[in-house]
mmCIF file of C-alpha atoms and ligand atoms in Angstrom:
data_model
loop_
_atom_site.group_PDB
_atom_site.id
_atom_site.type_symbol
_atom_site.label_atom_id
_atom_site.label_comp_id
_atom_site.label_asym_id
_atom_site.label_seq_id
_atom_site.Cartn_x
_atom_site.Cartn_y
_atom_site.Cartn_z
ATOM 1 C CA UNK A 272 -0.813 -11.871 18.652
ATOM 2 C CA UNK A 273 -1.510 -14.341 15.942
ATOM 3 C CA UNK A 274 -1.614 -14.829 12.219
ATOM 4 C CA UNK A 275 -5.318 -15.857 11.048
ATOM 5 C CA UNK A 276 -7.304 -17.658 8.222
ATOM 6 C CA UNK A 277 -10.517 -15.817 8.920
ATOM 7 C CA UNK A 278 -12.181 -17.724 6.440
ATOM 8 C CA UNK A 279 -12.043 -20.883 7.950
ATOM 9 C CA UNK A 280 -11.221 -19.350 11.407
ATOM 10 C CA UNK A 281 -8.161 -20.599 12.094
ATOM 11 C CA UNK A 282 -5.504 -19.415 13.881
ATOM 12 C CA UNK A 283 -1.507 -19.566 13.865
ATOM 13 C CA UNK A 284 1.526 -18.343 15.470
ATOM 14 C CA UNK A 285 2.853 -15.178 14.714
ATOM 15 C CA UNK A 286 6.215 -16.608 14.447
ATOM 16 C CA UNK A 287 5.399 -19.263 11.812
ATOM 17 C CA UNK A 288 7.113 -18.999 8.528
ATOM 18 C CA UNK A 289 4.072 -19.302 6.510
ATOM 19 C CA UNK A 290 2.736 -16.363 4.352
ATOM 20 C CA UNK A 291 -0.785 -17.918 3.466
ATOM 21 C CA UNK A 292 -2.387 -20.991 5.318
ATOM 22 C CA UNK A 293 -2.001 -24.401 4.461
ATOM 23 C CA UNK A 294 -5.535 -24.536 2.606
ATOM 24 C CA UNK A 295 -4.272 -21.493 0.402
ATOM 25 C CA UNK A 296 -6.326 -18.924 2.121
ATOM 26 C CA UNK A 297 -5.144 -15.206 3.112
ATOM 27 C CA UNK A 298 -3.945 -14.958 6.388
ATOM 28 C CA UNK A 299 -4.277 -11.483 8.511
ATOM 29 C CA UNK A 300 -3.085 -10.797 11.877
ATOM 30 C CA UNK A 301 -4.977 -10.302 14.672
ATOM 31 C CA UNK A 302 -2.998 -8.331 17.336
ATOM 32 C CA UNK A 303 -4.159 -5.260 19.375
ATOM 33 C CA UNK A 304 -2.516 -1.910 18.743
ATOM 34 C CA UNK A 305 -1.983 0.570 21.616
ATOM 35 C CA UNK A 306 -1.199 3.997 21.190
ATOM 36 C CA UNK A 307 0.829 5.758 24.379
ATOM 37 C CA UNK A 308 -0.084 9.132 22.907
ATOM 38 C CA UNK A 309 2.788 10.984 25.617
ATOM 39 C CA UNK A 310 5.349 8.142 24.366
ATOM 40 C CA UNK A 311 4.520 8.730 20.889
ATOM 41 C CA UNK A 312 4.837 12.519 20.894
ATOM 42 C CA UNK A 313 8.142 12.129 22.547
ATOM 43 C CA UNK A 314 9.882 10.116 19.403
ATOM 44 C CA UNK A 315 11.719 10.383 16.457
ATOM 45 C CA UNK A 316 9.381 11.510 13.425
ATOM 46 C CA UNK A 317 9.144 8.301 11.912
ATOM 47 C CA UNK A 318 6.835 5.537 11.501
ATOM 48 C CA UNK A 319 8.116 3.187 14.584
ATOM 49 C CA UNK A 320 7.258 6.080 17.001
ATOM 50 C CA UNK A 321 4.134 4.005 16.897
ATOM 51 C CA UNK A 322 6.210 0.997 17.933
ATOM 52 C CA UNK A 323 3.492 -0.661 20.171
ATOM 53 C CA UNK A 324 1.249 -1.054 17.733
ATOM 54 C CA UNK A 325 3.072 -2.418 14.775
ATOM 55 C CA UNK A 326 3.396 -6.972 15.479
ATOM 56 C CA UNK A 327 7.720 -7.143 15.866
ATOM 57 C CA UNK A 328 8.302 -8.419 19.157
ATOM 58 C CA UNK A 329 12.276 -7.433 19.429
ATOM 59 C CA UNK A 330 13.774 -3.771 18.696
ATOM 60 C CA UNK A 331 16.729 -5.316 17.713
ATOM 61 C CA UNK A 332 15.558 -7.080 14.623
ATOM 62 C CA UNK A 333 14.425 -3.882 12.924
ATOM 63 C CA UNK A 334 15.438 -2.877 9.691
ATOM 64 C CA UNK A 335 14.691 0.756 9.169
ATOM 65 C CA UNK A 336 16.105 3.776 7.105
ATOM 66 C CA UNK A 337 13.968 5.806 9.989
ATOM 67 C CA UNK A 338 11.012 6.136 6.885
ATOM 68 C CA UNK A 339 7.866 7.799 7.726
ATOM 69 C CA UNK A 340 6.029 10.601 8.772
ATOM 70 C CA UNK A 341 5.872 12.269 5.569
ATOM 71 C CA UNK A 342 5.047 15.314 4.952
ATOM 72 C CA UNK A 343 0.844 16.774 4.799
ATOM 73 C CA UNK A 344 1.237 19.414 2.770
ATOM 74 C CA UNK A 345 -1.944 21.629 2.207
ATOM 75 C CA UNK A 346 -2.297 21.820 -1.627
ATOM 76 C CA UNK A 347 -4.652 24.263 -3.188
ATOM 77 C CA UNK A 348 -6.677 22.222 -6.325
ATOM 78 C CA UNK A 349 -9.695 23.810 -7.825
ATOM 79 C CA UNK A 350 -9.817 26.649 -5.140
ATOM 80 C CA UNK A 351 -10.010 23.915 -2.487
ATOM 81 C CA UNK A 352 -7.636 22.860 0.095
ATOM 82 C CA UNK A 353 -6.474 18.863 0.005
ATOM 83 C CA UNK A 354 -4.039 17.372 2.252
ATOM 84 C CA UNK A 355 -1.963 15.688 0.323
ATOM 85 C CA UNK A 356 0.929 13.080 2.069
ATOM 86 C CA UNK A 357 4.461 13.176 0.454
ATOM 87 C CA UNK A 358 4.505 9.660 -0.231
ATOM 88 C CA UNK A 359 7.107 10.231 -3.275
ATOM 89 C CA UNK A 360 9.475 10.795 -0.768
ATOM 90 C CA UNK A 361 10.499 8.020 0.676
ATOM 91 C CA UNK A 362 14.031 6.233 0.191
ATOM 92 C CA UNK A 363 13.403 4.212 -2.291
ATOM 93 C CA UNK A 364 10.433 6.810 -3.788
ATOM 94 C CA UNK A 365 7.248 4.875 -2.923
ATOM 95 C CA UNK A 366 5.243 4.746 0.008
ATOM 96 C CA UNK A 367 6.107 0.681 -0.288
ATOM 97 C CA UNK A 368 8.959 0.771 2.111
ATOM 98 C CA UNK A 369 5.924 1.455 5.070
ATOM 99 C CA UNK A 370 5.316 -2.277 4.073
ATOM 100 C CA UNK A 371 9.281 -3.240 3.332
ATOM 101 C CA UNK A 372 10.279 -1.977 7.056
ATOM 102 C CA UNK A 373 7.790 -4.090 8.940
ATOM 103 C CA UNK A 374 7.828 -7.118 6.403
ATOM 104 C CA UNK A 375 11.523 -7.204 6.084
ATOM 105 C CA UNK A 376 12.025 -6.625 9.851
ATOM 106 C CA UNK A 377 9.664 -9.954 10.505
ATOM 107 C CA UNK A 378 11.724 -11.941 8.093
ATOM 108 C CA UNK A 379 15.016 -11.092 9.910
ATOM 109 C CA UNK A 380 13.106 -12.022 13.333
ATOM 110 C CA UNK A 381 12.263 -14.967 12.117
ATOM 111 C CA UNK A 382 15.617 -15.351 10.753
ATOM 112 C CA UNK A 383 15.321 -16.650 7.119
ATOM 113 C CA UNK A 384 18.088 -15.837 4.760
ATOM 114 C CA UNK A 385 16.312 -15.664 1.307
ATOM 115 C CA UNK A 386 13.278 -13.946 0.054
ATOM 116 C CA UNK A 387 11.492 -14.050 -3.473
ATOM 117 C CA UNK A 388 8.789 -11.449 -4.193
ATOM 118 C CA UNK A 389 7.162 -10.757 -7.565
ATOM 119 C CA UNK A 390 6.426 -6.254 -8.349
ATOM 120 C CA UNK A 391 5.049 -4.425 -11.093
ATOM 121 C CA UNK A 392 8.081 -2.183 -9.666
ATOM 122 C CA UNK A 393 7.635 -0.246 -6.404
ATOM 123 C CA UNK A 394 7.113 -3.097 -4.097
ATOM 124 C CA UNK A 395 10.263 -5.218 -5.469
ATOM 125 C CA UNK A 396 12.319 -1.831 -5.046
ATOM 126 C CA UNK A 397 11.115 -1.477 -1.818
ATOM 127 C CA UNK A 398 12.032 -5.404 -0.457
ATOM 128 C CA UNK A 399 15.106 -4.922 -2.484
ATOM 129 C CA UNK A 400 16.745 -1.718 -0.168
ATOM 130 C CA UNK A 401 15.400 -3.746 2.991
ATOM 131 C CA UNK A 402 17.113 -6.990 2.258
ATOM 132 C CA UNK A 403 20.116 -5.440 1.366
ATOM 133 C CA UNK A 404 19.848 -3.130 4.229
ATOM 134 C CA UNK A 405 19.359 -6.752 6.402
ATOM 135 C CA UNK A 406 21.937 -8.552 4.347
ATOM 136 C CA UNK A 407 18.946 -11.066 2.958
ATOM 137 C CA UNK A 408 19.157 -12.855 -0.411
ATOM 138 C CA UNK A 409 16.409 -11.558 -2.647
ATOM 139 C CA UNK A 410 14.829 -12.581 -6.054
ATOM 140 C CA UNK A 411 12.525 -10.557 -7.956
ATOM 141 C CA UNK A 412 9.960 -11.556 -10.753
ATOM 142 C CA UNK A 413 9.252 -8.992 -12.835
ATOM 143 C CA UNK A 414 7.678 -8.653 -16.493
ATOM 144 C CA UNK A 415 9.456 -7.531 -19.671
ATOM 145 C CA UNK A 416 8.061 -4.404 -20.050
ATOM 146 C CA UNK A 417 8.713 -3.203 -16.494
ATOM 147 C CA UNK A 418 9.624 0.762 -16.230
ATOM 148 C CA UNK A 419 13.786 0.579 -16.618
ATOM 149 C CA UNK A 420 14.174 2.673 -13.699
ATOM 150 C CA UNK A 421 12.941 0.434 -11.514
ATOM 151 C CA UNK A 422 14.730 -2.397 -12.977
ATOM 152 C CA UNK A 423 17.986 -0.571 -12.192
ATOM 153 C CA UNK A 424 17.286 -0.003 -8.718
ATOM 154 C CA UNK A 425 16.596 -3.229 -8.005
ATOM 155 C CA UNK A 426 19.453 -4.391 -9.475
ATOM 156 C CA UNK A 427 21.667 -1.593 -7.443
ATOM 157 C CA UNK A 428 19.984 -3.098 -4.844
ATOM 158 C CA UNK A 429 21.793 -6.319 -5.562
ATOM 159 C CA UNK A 430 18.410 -8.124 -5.944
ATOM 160 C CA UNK A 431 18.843 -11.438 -8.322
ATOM 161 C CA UNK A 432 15.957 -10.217 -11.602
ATOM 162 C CA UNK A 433 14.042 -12.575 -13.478
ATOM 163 C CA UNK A 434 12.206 -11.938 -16.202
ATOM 164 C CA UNK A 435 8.780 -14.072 -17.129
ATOM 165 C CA UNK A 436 7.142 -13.711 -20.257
ATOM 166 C CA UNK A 437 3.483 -13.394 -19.917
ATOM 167 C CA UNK A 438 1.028 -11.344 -17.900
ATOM 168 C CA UNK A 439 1.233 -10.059 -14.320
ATOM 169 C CA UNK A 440 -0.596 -13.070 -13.621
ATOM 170 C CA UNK A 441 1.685 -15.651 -14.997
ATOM 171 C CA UNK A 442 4.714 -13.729 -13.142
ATOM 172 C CA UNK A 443 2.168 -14.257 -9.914
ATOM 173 C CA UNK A 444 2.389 -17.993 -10.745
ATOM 174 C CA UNK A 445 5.943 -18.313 -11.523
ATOM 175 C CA UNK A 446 7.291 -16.574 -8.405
ATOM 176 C CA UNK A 447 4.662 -19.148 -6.009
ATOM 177 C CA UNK A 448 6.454 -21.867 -7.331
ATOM 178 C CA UNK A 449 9.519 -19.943 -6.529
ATOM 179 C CA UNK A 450 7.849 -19.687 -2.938
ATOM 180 C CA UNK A 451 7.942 -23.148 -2.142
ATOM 181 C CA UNK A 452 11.336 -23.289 -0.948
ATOM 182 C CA UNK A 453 11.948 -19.490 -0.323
ATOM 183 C CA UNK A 454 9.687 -16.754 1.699
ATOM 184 C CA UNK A 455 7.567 -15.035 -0.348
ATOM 185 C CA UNK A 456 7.900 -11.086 0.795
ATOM 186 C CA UNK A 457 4.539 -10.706 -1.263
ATOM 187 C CA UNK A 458 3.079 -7.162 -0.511
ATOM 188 C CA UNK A 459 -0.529 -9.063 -1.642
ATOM 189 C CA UNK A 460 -0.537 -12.308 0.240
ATOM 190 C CA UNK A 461 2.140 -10.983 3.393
ATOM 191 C CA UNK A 462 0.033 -9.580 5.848
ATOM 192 C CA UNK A 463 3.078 -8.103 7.662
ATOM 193 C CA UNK A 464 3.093 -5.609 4.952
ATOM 194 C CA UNK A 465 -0.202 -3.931 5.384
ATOM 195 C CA UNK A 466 1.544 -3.963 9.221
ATOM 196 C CA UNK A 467 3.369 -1.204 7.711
ATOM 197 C CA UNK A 468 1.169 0.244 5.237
ATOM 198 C CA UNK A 469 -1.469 0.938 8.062
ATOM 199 C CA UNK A 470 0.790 3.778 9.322
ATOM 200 C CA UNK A 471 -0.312 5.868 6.858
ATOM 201 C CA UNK A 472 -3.491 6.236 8.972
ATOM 202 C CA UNK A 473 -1.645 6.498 12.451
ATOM 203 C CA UNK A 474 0.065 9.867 10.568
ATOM 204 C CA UNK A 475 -2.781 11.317 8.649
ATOM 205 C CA UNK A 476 -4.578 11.074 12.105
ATOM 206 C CA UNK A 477 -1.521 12.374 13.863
ATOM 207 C CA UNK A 478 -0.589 15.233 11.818
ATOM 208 C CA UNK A 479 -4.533 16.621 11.953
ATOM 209 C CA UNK A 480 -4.176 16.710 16.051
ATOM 210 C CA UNK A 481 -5.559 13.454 16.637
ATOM 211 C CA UNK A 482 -8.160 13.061 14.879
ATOM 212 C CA UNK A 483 -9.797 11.321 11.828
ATOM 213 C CA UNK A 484 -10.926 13.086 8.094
ATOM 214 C CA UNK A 485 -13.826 12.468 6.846
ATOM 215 C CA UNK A 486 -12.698 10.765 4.001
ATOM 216 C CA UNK A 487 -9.365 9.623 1.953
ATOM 217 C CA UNK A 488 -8.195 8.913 -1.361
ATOM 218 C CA UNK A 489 -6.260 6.475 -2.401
ATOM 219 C CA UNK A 490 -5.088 4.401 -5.041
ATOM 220 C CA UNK A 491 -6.391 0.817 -5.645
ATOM 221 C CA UNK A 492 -4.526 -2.041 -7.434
ATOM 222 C CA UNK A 493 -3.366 -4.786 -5.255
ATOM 223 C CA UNK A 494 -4.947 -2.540 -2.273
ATOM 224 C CA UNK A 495 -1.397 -1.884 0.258
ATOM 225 C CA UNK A 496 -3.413 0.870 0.851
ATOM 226 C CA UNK A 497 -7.291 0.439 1.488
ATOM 227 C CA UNK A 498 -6.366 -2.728 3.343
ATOM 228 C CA UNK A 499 -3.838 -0.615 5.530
ATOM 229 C CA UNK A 500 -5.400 1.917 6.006
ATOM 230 C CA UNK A 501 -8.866 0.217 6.895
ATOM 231 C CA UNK A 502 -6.607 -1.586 9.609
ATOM 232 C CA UNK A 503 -5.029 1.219 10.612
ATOM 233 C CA UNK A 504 -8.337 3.717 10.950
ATOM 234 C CA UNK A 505 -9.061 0.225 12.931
ATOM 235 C CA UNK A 506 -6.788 0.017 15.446
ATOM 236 C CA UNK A 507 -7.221 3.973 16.351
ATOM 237 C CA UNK A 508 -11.006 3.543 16.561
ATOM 238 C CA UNK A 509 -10.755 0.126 18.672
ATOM 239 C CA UNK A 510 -8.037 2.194 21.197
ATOM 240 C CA UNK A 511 -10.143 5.439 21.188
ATOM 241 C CA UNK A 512 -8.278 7.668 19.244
ATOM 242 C CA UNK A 513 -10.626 8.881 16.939
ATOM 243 C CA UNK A 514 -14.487 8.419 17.029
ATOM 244 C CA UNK A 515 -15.297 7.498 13.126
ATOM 245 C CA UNK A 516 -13.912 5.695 10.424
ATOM 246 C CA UNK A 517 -12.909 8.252 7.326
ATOM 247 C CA UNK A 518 -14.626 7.168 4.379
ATOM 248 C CA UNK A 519 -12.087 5.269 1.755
ATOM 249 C CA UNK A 520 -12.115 6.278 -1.575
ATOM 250 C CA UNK A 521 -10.810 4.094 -4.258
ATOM 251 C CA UNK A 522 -9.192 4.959 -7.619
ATOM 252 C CA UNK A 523 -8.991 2.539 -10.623
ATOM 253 C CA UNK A 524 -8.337 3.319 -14.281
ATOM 254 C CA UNK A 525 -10.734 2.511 -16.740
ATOM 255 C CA UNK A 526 -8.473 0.770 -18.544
ATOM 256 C CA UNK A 527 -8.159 -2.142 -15.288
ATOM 257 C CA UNK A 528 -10.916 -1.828 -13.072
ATOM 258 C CA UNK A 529 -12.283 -4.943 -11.783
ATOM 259 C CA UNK A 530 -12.964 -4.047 -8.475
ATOM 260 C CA UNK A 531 -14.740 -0.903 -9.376
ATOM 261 C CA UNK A 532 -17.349 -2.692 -11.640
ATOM 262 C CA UNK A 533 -18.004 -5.405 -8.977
ATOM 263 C CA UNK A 534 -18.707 -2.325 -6.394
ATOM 264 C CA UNK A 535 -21.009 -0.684 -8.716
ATOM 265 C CA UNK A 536 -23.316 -3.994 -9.193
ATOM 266 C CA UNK A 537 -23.428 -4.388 -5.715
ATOM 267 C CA UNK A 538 -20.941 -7.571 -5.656
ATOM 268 C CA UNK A 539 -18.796 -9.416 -2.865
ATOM 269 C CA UNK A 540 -16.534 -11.068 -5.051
ATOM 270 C CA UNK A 541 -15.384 -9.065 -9.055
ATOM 271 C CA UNK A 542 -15.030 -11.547 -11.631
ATOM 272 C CA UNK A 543 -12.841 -11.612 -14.647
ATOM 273 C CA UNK A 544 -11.949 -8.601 -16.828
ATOM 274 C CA UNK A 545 -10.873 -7.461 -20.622
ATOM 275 C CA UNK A 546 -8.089 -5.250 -19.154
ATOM 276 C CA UNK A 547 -5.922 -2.897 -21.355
ATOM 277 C CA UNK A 548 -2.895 -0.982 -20.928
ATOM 278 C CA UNK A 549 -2.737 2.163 -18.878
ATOM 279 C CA UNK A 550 -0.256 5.186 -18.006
ATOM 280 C CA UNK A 551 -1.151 3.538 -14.742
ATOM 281 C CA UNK A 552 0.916 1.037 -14.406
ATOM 282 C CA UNK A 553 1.269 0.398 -11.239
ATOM 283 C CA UNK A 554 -2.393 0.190 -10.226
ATOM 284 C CA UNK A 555 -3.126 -2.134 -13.623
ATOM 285 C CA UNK A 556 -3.861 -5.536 -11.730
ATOM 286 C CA UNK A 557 -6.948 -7.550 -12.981
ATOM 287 C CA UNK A 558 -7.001 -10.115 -10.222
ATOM 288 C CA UNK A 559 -5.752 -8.579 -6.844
ATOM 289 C CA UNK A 560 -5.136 -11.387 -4.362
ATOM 290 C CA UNK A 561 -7.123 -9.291 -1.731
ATOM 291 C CA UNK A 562 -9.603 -7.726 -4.358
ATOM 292 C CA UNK A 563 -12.625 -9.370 -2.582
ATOM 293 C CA UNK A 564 -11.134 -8.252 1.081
ATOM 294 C CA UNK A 565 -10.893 -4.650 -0.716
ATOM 295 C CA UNK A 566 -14.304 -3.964 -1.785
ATOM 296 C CA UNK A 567 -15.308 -5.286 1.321
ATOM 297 C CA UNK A 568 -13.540 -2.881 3.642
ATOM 298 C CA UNK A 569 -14.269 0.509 0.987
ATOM 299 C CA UNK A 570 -18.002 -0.381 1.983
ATOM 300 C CA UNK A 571 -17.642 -1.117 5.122
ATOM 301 C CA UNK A 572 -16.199 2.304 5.666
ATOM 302 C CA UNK A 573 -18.987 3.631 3.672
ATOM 303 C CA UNK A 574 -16.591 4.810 0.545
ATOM 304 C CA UNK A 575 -16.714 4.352 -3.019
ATOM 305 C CA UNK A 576 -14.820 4.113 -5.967
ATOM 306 C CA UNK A 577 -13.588 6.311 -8.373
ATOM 307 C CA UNK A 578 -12.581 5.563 -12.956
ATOM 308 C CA UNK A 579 -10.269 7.567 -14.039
ATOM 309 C CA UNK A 580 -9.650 7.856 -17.947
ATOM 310 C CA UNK A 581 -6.407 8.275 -19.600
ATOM 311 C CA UNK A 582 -6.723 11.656 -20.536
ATOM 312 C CA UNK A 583 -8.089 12.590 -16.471
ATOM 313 C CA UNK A 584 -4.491 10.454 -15.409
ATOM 314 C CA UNK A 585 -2.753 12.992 -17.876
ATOM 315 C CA UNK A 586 -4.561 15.674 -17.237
ATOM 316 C CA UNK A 587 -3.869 15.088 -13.490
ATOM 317 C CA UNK A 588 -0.115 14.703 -13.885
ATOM 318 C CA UNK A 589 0.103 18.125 -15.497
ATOM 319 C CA UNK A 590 -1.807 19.833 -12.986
ATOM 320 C CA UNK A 591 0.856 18.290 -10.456
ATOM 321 C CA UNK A 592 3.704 18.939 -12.495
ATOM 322 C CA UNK A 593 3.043 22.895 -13.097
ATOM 323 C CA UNK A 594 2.487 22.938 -9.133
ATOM 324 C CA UNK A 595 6.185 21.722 -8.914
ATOM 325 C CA UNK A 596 5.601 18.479 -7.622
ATOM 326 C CA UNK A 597 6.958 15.965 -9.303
ATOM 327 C CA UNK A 598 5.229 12.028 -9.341
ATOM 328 C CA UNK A 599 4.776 8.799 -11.283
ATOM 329 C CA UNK A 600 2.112 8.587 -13.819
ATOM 330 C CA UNK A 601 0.436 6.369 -11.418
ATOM 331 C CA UNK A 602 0.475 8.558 -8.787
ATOM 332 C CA UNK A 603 -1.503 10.810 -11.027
ATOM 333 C CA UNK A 604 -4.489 8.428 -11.459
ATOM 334 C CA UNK A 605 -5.155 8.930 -7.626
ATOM 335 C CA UNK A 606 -5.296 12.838 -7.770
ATOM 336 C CA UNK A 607 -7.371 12.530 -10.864
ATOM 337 C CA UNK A 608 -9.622 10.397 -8.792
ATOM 338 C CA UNK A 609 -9.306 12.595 -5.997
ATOM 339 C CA UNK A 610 -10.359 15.936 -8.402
ATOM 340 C CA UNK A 611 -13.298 13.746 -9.569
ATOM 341 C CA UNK A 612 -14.323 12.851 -6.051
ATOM 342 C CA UNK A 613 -13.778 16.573 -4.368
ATOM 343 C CA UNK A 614 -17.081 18.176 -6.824
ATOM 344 C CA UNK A 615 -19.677 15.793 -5.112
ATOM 345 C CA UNK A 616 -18.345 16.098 -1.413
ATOM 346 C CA UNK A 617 -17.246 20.261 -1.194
ATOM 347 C CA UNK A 618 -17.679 20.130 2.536
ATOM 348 C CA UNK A 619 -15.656 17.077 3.627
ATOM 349 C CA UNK A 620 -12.292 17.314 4.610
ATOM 350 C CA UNK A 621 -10.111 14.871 2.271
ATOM 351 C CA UNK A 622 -6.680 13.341 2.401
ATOM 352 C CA UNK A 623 -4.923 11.986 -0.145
ATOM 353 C CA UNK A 624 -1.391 11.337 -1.336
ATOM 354 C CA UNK A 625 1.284 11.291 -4.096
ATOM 355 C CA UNK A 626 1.957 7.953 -3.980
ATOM 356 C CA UNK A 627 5.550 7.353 -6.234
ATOM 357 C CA UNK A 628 8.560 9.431 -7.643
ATOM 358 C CA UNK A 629 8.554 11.100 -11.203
ATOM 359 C CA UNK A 630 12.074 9.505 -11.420
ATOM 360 C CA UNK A 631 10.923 6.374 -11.606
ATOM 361 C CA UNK A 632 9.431 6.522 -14.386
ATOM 362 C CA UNK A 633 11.276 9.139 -16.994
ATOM 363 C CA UNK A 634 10.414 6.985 -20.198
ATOM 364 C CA UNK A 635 6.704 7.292 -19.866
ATOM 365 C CA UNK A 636 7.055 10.646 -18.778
ATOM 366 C CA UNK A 637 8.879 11.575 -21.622
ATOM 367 C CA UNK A 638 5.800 11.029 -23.237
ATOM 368 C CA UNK A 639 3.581 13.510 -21.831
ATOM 369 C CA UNK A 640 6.116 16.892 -22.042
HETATM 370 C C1 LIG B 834 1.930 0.239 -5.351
HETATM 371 C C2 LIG B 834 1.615 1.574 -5.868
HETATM 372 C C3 LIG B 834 0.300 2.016 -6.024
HETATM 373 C C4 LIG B 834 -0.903 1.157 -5.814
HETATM 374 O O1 LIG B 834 -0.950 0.420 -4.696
HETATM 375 P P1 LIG B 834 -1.648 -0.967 -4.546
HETATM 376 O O2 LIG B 834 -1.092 -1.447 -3.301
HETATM 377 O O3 LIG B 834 -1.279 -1.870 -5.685
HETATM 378 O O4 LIG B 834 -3.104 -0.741 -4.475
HETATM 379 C C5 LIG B 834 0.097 3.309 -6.432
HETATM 380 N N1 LIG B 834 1.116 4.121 -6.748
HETATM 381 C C6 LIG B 834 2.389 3.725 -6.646
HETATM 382 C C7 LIG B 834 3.468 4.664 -7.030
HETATM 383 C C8 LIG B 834 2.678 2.454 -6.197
HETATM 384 O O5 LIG B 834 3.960 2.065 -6.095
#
């Protein structure tokens, strides 16, 4: 079990406190996940029944509201069945607290006492709840014009705020200086995160008896989820669980989608965008830290991407919201992806998800009733 720069192939112990290397690169972790199917089965219905594959080496430093295992409900769009995880319904009403659990439970084994992360919402809401939960000082970075919801709940949470003027990117900035003498519970650079985020797989491929879809859905801004679920589809394949990798599907908005127009000219690395503002907030980031990482796993798994317009993200929500399910407009940029996607590929099985909670965001939706 280690933590690696596989750029310049280097390798470090899991138990250092460092969050990138000392060149600045991304660190991963390389650590092989076993899955004790009969042990499994025999657990609690949440995400650390898959305990020996997720990098913590002591039970007793885990911080868990017992999150996971969501439901896969069967929902009927267009005449066509999609399973669709209930990702809205975690504690703190994003799928982020897969990431918080594991993340948060490394920074109590390691024992630090102070955390700063920087969130267009979710993720700070989500580290919030876990370092309260572990009695861990937090500080959050957040722009002006974050959704007041999610302001409030990280301030329940008893999380210090701090407000930077400027784009996500300058808040990115501010909050690694902050980093230098704190540990930065970054759901981009912390690979511990996508430790937790990679569950998602382990239950999609769980919940269908074992086995793998052919392809899934899934939102793509600072990638949480392609990167953890490419890891996790990983770790089943490498241990035998399932015989193919499901194809990953990525969803940008027109508005932000850097990654998508690198993919569709064919390029390793996107380059610098004109982005604008979208109902999509929480997928709206121009220069993901792992955006390079991401197009390289959604072909690698032979996927694609996915623009969604404005009107598709509203016209998605609706559709949702008339079924009775109730989600963030960003949630709805990934179902309009996924009703954009479904047309070409009528005979694969797809999973998807509802990714965050309507409450969260009552002012924008205010706007579309
Ligand atoms: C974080 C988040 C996303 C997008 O995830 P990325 O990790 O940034 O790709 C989508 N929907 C909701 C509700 C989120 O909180």
């Amino acid at each position: 079990m280690n933590l690696q720069d596989t750029f310049l192939h280097k390798e470090f112990d899991i138990n250092s406190k460092i969050w990138q290397s000392p060149e600045g690169n991304l660190l991963d972790i390389h650590f092989l996940a076993q899955f004790p199917i009969d042990f499994i089965r025999s657990r609690n219905y949440n995400l650390w029944r898959y305990r020996e594959a997720i990098p913590i080496q002591s039970d007793k430093h885990i911080v868990s509201f017992n999150e996971g295992f969501t439901p896969l409900l069967s929902i009927d769009f267009n005449g066509k069945k999609i399973g669709i995880k209930q990702e809205q319904l975690f504690s703190t009403g994003s799928y982020k607290d897969r990431g918080a659990t594991v993340l948060m439970s490394k920074v109590k084994e390691l024992g630090i006492g102070k955390v700063v992360q920087d969130s267009s919402g979710n993720a700070g809401c989500a580290i919030a709840a876990y370092a309260a939960a572990a009695n861990i000082d937090c500080s959050i970075y957040l722009q002006q014009d974050t959704s007041p919801a999610k302001i409030a709940q990280m301030k329940a949470y008893g999380a210090a705020i701090h407000f930077v003027n400027g784009s996500r990117e300058d808040v990115a900035d501010v909050t690694l200086n902050a980093a230098q003498d704190a540990y930065y519970a970054s759901h981009s650079w912390n690979p511990f995160f996508f430790q937790g985020t990679k569950t998602f797989a382990y239950e999609v491929c769980e919940q269908l008896g074992w086995r793998a879809p052919d392809s899934v859905v899934l939102p793509a801004g600072n990638g949480t989820l392609i990167i953890g679920c490419y890891i996790g589809f990983m770790d089943l394949l490498h241990a035998g669980v399932i015989d193919k990798m499901p194809k990953l599907i990525a969803v940008q908005s027109e508005n932000c989608a850097p990654l998508a127009e690198a993919f569709f000219k064919n390029k390793t690395a996107y380059s610098n965008i004109n982005s604008q503002p979208t109902l999509a907030e929480g997928i709206a980031i121009a220069k993901p830290v792992r955006g390079n990482q991401m197009l390289q796993y959604v072909k690698e798994s032979k996927g694609t991407f996915v623009i969604v317009s404005e009107i598709e993200i509203k016209n998605a929500w609706k559709v949702c919201a008339l079924k009775g399910f109730y989600i963030e407009p960003t949630s709805a940029a990934t179902i309009a992806g996924l009703l954009k996607y479904m047309d070409g590929y009528p005979h694969e099985e797809i999973i998807s998800l509802f990714s965050g909670h309507g409450l969260k965001s009552t002012d924008k939706i205010l706007t579309l009733v």
